[in-house]
Coordinates of C-alpha atoms and ligand atoms in Angstrom, one line a residue:
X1 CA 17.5 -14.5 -12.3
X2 CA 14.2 -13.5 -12.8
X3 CA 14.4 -13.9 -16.6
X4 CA 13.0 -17.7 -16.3
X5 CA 9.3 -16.5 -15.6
X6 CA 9.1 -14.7 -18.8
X7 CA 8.0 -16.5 -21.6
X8 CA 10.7 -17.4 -24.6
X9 CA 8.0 -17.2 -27.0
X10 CA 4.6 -15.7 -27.1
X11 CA 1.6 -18.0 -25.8
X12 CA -1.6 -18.6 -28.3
X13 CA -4.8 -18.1 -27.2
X14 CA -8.0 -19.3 -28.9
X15 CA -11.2 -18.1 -27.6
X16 CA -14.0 -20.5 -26.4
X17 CA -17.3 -20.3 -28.1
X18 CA -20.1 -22.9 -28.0
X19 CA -17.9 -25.5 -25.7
X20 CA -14.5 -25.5 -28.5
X21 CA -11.7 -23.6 -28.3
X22 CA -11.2 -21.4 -32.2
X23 CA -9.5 -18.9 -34.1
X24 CA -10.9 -15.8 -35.8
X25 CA -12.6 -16.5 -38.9
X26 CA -10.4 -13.9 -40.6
X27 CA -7.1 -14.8 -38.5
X28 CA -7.1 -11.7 -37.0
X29 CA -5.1 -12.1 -33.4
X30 CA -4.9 -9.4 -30.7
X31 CA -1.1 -9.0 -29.4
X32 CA 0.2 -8.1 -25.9
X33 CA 3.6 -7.0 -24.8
X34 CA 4.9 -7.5 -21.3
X35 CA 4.1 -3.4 -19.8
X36 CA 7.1 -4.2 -17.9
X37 CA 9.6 -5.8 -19.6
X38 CA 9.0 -4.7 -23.2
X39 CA 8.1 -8.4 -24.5
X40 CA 5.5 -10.3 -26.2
X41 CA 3.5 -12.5 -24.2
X42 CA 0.5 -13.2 -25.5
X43 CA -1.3 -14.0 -28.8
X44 CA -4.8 -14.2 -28.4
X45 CA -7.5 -14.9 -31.5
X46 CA -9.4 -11.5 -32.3
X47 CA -12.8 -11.8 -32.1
X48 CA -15.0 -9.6 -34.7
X49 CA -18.4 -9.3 -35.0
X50 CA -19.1 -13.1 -36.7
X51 CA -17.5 -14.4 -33.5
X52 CA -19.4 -12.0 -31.1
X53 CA -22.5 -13.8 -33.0
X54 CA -21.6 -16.4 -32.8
X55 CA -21.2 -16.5 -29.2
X56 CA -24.4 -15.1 -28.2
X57 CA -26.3 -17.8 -30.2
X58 CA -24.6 -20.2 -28.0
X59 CA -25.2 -18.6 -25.2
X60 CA -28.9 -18.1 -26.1
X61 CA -29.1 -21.7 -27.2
X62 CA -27.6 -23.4 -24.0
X63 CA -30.4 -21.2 -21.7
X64 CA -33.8 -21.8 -23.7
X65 CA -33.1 -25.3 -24.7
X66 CA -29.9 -26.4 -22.3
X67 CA -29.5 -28.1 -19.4
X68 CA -27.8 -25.5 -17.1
X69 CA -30.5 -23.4 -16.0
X70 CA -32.8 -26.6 -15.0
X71 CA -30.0 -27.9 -12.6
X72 CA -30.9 -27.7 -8.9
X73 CA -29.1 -25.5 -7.1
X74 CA -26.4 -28.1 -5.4
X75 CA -25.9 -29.3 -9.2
X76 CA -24.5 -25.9 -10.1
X77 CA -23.0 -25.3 -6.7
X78 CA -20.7 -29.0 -7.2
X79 CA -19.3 -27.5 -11.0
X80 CA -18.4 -24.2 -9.0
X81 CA -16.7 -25.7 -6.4
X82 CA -14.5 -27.9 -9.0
X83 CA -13.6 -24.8 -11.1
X84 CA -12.2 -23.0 -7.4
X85 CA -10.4 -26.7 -7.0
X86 CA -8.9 -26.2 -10.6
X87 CA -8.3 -22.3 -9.6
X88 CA -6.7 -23.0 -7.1
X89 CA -4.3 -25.9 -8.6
X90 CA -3.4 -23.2 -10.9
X91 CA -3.1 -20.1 -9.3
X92 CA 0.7 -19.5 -9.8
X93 CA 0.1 -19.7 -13.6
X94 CA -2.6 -17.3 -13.4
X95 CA -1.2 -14.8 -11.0
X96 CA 2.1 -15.4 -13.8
X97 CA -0.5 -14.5 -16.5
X98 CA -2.1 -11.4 -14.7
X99 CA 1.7 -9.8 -13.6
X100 CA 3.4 -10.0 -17.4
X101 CA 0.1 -8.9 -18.9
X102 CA -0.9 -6.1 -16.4
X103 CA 2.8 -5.2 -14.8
X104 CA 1.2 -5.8 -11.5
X105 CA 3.4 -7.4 -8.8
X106 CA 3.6 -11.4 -8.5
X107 CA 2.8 -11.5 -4.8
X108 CA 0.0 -8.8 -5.1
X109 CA -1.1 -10.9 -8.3
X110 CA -1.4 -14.5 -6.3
X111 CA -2.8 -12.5 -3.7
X112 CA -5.6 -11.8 -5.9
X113 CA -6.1 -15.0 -7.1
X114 CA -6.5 -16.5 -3.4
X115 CA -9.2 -13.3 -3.1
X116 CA -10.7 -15.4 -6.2
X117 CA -11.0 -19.3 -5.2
X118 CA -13.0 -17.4 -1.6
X119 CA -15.5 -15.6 -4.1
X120 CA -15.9 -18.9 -6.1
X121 CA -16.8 -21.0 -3.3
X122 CA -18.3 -18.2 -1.8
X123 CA -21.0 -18.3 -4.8
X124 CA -20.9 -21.9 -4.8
X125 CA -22.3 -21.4 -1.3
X126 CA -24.8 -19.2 -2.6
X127 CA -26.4 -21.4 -5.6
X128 CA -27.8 -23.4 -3.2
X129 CA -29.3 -20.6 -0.6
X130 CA -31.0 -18.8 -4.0
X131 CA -34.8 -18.6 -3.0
X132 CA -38.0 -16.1 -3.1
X133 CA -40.7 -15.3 -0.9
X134 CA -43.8 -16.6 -0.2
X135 CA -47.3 -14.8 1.0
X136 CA -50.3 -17.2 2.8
X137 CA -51.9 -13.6 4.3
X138 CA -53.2 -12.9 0.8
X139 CA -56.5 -14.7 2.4
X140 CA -57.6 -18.4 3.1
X141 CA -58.1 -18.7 -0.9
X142 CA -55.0 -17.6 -2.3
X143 CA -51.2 -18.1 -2.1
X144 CA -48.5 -16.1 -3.4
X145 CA -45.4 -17.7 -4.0
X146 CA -42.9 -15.1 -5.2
X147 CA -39.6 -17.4 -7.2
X148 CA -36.2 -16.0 -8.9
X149 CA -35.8 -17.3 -12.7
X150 CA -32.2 -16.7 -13.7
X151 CA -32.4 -14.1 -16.2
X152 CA -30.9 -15.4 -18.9
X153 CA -28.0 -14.6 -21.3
X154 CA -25.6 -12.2 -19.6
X155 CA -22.6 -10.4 -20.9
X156 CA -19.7 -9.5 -18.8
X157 CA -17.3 -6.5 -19.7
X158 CA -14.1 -6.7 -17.7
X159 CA -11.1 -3.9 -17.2
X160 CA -7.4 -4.2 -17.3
X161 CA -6.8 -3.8 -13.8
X162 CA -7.9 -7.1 -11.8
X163 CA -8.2 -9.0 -14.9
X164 CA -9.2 -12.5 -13.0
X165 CA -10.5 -10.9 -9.6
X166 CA -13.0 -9.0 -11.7
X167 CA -14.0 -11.4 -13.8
X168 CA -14.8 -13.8 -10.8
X169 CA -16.9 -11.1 -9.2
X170 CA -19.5 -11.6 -11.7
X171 CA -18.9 -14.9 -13.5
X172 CA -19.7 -17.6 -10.9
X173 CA -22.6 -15.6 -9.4
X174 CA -24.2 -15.3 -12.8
X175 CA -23.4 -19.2 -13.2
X176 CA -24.9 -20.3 -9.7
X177 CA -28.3 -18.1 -10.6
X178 CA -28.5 -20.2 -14.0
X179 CA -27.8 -17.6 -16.6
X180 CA -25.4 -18.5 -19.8
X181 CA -22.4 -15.6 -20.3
X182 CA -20.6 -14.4 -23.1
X183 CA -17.4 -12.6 -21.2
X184 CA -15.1 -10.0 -23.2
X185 CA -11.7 -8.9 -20.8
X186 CA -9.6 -6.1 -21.9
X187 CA -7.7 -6.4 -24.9
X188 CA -4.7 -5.9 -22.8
X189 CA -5.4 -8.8 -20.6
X190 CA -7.3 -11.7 -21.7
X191 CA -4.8 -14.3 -21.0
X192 CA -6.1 -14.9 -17.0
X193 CA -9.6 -15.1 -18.8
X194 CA -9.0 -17.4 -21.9
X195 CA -7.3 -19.7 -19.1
X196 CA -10.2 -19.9 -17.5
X197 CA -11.7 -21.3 -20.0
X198 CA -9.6 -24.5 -20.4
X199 CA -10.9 -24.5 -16.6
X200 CA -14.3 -24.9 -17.0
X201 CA -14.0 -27.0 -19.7
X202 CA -11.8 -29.5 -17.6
X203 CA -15.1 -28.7 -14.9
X204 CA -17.2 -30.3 -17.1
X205 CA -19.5 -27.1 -18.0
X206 CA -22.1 -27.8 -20.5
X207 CA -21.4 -26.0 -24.1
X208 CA -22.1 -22.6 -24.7
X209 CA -23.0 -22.1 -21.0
X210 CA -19.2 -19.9 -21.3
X211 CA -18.6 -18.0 -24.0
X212 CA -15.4 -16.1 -24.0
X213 CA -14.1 -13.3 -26.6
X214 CA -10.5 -11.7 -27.0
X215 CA -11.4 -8.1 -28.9
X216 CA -11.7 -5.1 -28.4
X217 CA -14.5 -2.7 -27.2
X218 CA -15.7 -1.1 -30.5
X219 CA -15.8 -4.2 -32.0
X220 CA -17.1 -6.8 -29.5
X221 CA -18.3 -5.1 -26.1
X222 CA -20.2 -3.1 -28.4
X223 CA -22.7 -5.7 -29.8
X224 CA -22.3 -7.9 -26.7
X225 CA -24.4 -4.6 -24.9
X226 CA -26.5 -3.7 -27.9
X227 CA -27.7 -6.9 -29.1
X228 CA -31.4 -7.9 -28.0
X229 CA -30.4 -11.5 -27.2
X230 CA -28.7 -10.7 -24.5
X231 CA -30.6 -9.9 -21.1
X232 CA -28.6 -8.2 -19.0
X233 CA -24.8 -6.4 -19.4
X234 CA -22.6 -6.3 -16.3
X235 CA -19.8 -4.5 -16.8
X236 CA -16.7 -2.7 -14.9
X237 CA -14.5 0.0 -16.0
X238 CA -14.5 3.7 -17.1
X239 CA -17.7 6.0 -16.3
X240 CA -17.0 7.4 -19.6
X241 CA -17.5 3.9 -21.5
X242 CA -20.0 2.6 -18.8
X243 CA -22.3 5.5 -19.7
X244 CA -22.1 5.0 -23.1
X245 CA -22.7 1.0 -22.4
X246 CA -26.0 1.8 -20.5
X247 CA -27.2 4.2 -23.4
X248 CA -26.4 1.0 -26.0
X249 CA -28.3 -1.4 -23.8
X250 CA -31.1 0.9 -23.2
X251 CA -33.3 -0.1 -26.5
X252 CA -33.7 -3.4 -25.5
X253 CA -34.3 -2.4 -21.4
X254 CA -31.5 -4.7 -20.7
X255 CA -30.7 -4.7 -17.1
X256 CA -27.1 -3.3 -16.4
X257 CA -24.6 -2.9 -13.5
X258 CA -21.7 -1.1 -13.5
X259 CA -18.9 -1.0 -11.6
X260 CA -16.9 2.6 -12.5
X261 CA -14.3 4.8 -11.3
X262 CA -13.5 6.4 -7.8
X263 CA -12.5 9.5 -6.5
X264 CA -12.2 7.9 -2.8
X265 CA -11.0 9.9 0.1
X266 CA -9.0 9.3 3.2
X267 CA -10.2 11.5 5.9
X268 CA -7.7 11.3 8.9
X269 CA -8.6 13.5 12.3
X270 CA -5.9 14.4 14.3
X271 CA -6.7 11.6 17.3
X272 CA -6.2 8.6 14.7
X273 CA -3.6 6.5 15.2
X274 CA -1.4 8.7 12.9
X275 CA 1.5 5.9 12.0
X276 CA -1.2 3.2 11.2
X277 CA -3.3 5.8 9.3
X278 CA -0.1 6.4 7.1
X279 CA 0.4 3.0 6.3
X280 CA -2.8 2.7 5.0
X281 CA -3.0 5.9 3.0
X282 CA 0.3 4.9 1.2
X283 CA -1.3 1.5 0.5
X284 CA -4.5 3.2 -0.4
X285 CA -2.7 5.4 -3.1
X286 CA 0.0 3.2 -4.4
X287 CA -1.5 -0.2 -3.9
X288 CA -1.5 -2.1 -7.8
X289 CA 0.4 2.0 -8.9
X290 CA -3.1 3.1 -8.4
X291 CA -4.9 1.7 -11.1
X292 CA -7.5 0.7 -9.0
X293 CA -11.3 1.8 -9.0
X294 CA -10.8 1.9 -5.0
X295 CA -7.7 3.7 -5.2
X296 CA -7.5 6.6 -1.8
X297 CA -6.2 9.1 -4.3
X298 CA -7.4 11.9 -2.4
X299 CA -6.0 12.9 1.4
X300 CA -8.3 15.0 3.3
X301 CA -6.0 15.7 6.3
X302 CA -6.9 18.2 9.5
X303 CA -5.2 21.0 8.8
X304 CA -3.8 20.8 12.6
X305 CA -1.8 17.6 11.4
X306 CA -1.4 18.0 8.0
X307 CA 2.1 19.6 7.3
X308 CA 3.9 16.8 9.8
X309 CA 1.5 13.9 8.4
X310 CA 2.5 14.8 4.8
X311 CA 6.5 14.9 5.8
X312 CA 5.8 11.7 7.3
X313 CA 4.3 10.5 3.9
X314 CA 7.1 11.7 2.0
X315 CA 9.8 9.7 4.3
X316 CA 7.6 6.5 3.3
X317 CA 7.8 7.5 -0.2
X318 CA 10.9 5.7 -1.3
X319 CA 10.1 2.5 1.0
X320 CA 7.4 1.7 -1.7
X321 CA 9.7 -0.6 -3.5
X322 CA 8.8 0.4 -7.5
X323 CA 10.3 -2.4 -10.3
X324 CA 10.1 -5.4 -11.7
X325 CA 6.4 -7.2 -10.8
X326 CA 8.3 -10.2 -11.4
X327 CA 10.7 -9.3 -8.3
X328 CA 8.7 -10.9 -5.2
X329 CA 10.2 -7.3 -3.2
X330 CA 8.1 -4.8 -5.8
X331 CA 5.3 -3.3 -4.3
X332 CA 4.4 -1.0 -7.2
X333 CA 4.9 -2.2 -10.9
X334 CA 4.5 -0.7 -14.5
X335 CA 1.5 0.8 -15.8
X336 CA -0.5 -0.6 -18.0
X337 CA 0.9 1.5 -21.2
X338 CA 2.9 4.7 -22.7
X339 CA -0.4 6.2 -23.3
X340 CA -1.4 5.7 -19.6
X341 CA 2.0 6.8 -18.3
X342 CA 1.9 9.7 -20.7
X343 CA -1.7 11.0 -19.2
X344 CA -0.8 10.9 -15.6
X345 CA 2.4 12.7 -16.1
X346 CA 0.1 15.4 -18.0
X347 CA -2.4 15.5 -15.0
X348 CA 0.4 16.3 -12.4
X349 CA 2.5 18.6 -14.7
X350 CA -1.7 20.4 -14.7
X351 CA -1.7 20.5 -11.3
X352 CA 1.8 21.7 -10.9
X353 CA 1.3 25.0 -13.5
X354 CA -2.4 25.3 -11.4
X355 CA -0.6 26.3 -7.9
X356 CA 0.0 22.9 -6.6
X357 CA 3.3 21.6 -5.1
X358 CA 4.9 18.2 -5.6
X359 CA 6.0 16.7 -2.7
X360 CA 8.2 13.7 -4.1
X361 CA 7.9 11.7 -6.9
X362 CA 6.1 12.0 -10.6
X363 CA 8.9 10.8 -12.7
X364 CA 9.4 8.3 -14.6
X365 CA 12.0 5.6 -13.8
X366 CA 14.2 3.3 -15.7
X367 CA 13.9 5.1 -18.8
X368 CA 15.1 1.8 -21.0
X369 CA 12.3 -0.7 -20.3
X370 CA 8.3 -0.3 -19.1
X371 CA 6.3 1.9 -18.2
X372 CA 7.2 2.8 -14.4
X373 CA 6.2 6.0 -12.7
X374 CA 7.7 7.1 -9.1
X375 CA 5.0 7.3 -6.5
X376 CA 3.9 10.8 -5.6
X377 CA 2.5 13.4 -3.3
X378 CA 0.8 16.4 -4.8
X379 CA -0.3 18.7 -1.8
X380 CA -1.6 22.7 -1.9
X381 CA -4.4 21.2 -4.0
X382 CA -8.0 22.7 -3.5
X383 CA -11.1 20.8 -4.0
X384 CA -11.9 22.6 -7.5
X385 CA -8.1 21.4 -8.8
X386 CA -8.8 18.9 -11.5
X387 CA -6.3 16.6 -9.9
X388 CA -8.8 16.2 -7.0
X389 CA -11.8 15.6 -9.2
X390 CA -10.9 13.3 -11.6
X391 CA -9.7 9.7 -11.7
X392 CA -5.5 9.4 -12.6
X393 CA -5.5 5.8 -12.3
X394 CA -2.1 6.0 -11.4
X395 CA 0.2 6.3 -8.1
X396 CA -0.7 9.9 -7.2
X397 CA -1.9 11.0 -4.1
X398 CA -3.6 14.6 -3.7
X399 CA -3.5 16.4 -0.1
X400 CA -6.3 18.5 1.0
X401 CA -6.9 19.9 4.5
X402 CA -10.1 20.6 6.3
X403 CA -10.6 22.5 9.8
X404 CA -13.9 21.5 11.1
X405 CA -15.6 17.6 10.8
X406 CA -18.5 19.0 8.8
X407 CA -16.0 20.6 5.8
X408 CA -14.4 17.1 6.0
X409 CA -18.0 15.8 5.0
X410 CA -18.5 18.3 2.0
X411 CA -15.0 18.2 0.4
X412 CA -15.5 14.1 0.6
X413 CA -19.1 14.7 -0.6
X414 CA -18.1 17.3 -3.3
X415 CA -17.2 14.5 -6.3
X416 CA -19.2 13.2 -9.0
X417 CA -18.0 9.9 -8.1
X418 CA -19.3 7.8 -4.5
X419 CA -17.3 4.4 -4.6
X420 CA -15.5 4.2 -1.5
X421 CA -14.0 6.4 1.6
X422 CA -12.1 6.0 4.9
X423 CA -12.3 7.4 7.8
X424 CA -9.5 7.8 10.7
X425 CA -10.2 8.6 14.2
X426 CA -10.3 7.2 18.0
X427 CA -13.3 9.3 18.2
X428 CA -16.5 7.3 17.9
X429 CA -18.8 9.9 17.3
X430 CA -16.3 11.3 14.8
X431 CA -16.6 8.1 13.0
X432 CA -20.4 7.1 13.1
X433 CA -20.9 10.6 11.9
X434 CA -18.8 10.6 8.8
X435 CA -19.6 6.9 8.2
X436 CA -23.7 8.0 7.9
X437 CA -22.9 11.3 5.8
X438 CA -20.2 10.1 3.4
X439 CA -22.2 9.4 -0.4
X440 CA -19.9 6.0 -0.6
X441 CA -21.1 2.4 -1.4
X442 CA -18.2 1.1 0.9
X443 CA -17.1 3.7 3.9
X444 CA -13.5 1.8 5.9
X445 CA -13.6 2.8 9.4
X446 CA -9.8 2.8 10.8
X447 CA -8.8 0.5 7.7
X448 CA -8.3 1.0 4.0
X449 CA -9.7 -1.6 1.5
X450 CA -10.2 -4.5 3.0
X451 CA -12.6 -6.7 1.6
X452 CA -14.7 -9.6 2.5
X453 CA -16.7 -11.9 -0.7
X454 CA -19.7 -11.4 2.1
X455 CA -19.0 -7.6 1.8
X456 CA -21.6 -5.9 -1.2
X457 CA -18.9 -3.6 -3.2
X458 CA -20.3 -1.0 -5.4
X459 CA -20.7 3.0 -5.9
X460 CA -23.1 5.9 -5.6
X461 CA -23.4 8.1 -8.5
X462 CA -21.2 8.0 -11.2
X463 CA -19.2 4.9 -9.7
X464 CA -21.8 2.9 -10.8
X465 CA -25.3 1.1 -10.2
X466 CA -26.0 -2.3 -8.9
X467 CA -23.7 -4.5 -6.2
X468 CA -21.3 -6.8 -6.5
X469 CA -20.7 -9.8 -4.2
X470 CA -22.7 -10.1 -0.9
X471 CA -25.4 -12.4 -0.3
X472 CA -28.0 -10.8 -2.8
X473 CA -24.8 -11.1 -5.7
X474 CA -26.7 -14.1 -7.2
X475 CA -30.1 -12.4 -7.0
X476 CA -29.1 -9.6 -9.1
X477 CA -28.9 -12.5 -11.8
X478 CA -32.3 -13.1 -11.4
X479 CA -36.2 -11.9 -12.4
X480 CA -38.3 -12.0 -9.8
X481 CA -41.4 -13.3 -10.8
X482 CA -45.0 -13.5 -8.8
X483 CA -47.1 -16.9 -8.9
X484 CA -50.5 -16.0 -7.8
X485 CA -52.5 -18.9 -6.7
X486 CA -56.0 -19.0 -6.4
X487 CA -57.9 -22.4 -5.2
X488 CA -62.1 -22.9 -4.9
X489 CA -64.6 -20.5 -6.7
X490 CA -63.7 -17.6 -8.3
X491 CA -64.4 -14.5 -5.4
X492 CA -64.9 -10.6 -6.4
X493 CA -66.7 -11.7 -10.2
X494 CA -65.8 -8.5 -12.4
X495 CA -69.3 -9.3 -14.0
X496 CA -72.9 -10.4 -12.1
X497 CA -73.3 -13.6 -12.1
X498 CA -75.6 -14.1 -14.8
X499 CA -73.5 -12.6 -18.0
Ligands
NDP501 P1 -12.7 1.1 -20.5 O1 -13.8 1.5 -19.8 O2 -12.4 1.6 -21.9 O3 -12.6 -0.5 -20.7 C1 -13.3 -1.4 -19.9 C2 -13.8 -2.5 -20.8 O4 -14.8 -2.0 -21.6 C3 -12.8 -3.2 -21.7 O5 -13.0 -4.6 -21.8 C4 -13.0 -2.4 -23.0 O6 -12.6 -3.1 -24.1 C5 -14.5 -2.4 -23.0 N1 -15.1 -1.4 -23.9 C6 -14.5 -0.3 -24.5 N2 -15.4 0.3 -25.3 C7 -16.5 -0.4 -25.2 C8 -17.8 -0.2 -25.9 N3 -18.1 0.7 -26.7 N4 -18.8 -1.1 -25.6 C9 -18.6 -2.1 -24.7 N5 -17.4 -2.3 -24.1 C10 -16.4 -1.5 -24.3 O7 -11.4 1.4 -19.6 P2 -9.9 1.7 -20.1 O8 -9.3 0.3 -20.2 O9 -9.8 2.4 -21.4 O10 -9.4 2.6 -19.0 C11 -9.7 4.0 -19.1 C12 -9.9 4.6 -17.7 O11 -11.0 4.0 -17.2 C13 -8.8 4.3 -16.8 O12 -7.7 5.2 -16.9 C14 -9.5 4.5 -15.5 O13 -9.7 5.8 -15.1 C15 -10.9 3.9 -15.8 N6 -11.0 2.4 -15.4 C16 -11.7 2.1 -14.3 C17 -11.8 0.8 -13.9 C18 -12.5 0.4 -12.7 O14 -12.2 -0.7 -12.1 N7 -13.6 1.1 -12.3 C19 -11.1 -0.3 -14.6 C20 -10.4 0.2 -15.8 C21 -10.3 1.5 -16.1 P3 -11.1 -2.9 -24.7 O15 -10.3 -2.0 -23.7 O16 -10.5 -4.3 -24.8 O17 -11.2 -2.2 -26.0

């Protein structure tokens, strides 16, 4: 039955450079089999470094001599609301594209690309609100008008996880400030991202205001970060990579953000509302397997509580529907790959042979197709277990238990990473203090991820630097720069009058 939504033969993809749609020079095309069902999808035309050059020359061209970054703010605002329209007319497709490339389920997947068309109008809203400052207290002589120029060519460096949602948390903010983009998704999922494309194109965008690369890191991200025509680098995905992003973009001072991983705790006290707290904590861990940067892979649970709430937990367990993303039932899909499967079953095997105790799950299932793991509990784990420290990116939740509200805060605290946290408790004082002490860019009070395009989303530490969405999201895609006015004689002469 479900057969019909997979392709019967792979789909080509060119990618868009300079306003037409080509090949690799060499021929070279990037593969991608369904992580689920053990099929090839996608073809999609490998970019190398001639194309990456390409690309950025067009991108460079369309801002110092194009049209884009002179259009008034309503102009740009009109072309982002028609590429939502054409989102929106073909969201199925795309939530089709993201679930056989990523494994992710098809309702979770058109969920997504609702969450999208909101952040595209959202910024459409934004390109025309985009102002600066002005100062007439400077004295009666002098005005300082303070203005935003777009800041010009910007690459864009997506992850495998949220291959359209992430994509549109940066594109159409850096379109309503002005700037030109070369885009690179993940090798594994460029399909949502080529698509767009056709999109814009059908939107009307001037040439080479999109540019969009299928290739890999090494070979494209690489020179999209290092290369001095590009202004600024915004890019999500592994702290290890981001790092390495921000050292090759550090010759030419090119502005970054960075949107990395997540360590994220859910702290729940023993006066929450303990059956809606579970809910959310098994969403929190298992929600798209886990491969999410927001992912509430680690339970910090009140000791008091903790041995019922965990049974509780691993009576859920096998409600979590795990199979076919194409099944509109699945809750949790494949993983992304073997490799990725392979590592997470490593990392709780580790914590296993360390002295902790799994609870339920950690196998794999149906052995004869994709890359499927069974959700799972991993408690008796102390805050020094790697399996607490680092990010699995996979549907494993680790239990920890605190006594007192203030060991609550340093176990949350204790992480090199600071993207997000949650807090559970009818306690209001409970909640205000752990919501001002917890080192997270977003902290969920009685809630787990929900998000709002209003909503800034972002991490302390090493989840990143910079904001995305939220009403300063275009901003970031701007310089500031100072006009200093001065009108009548010149005041305060540097030398006497006479010289
Ligand atoms: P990466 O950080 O490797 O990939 C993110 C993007 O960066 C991809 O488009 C990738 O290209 C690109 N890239 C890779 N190398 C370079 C480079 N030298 N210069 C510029 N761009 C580069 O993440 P992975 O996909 O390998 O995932 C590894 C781990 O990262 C996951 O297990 C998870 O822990 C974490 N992760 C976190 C995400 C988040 O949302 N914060 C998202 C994804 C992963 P390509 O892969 O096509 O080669």
């Amino acid at each position: 039955m479900l057969s019909n939504l997979l392709p019967k033969s792979a789909e080509h993809y060119q990618m868009l450079i300079d306003g037409a749609f080509v090949d690799a020079a060499d021929g070279r095309a990037l593969e991608r089999v369904s992580p689920a069902h053990g099929v090839l999808i996608s073809r999609y035309a490998r970019a190398g470094a001639a194309e990456t050059e390409r690309a950025i020359a067009a991108a460079r061209q369309a801002f110092d001599k194009g049209s884009w970054p002179q259009l008034t703010g309503a102009e740009r605002s009109k072309y982002l609301l028609k590429v939502a329209a054409l989102i929106e007319r073909d969201a199925d497709h795309l939530a089709l594209l993201d679930t056989l490339e990523s494994g992710k389920p098809i309702a979770q997947a058109r969920g997504e690309l609702a969450g999208a068309v909101d952040i595209w109008l959202y910024a459409a809203a934004l390109a025309r609100d985009l102002s600066g400052d002005s100062y007439n207290t400077l004295g009666p002589d002098k005005l300082g008008v303070v203005v935003r120029d777009p800041i010009g060519v910007v690459s864009l460096i997506t992850p495998w996880n949220f291959p359209f949602l992430i994509v549109s948390q940066k594109l159409p903010f850096a379109l309503a400030a002005g700037c030109t983009c070369v885009v690179k998704p993940s090798e594994m999922t460029s399909a949502s991202t080529l698509y767009l494309g056709k999109l814009l194109q059908e939107a009307g965008l001037p040439k080479g205001v999109i540019n969009i690369l299928a290739g890999t890191g090494p070979d494209v991200g690489a020179l999209m970060t290092s290369d001095p025509r590009v202004d600024m680098v915004s890019f999500t995905g592994s702290t290890r990579v981001g790092s390495a992003t921000m050292a090759a973009a550090a010759p030419s001072l090119k502005k970054v953000s960075m949107e990395l991983g997540g360590k994220n705790p859910q702290i729940i006290f023993p006066d929450a509302d303990l059956d809606a707290a579970a809910d959310a904590v098994m969403f929190g861990a298992y929600f798209n397997a886990g491969e999410c940067c927001n992912a509430g892979s680690r339970l910090l649970i009140h000791r008091r509580i903790a041995e019922e709430f965990v049974q509780e937990l691993v009576r859920r367990v096998p409600h979590v529907t795990v199979g076919d993303p194409l099944d509109e039932a699945t809750k949790v899909g494949a993983l992304i790959s073997a490799d990725h499967l392979a590592k997470i079953e490593s990392h709780v095997a580790g914590a296993v042979s360390d002295g902790s105790r799994l609870r339920v799950g950690g196998q794999r299932l149906f052995a004869d197709r994709g890359h499927f793991l069974a959700p799972a509990i991993v408690d008796q784990v102390t805050g020094k277990s790697a399996i607490s420290r680092e990010e699995l990116f996979g549907p494993v939740l680790s239990v920890l238990t605190f006594d007192e509200t203030e060991e609550a805060i340093t176990l949350a605290n204790d992480c090199e990473y600071g993207l997000s946290a949650s807090i559970w408790s009818q306690d209001f004082s409970t909640c205000i203090k752990m919501g001002r002490h917890l080192r997270a860019g977003t902290v969920w009070v009685n809630t787990f991820m929900d998000g709002a395009s209003e909503l800034p989303f972002g991490g302390y530490r090493k989840s990143g630097i910079g904001r995305e969405l939220g009403r300063h999201s275009v901003a970031d895609y701007t310089e500031e720069k100072t006009l200093h006015f001065h009108a009548g004689p010149r005041t305060a002469r540097w030398l006497p009058d006479h010289a």
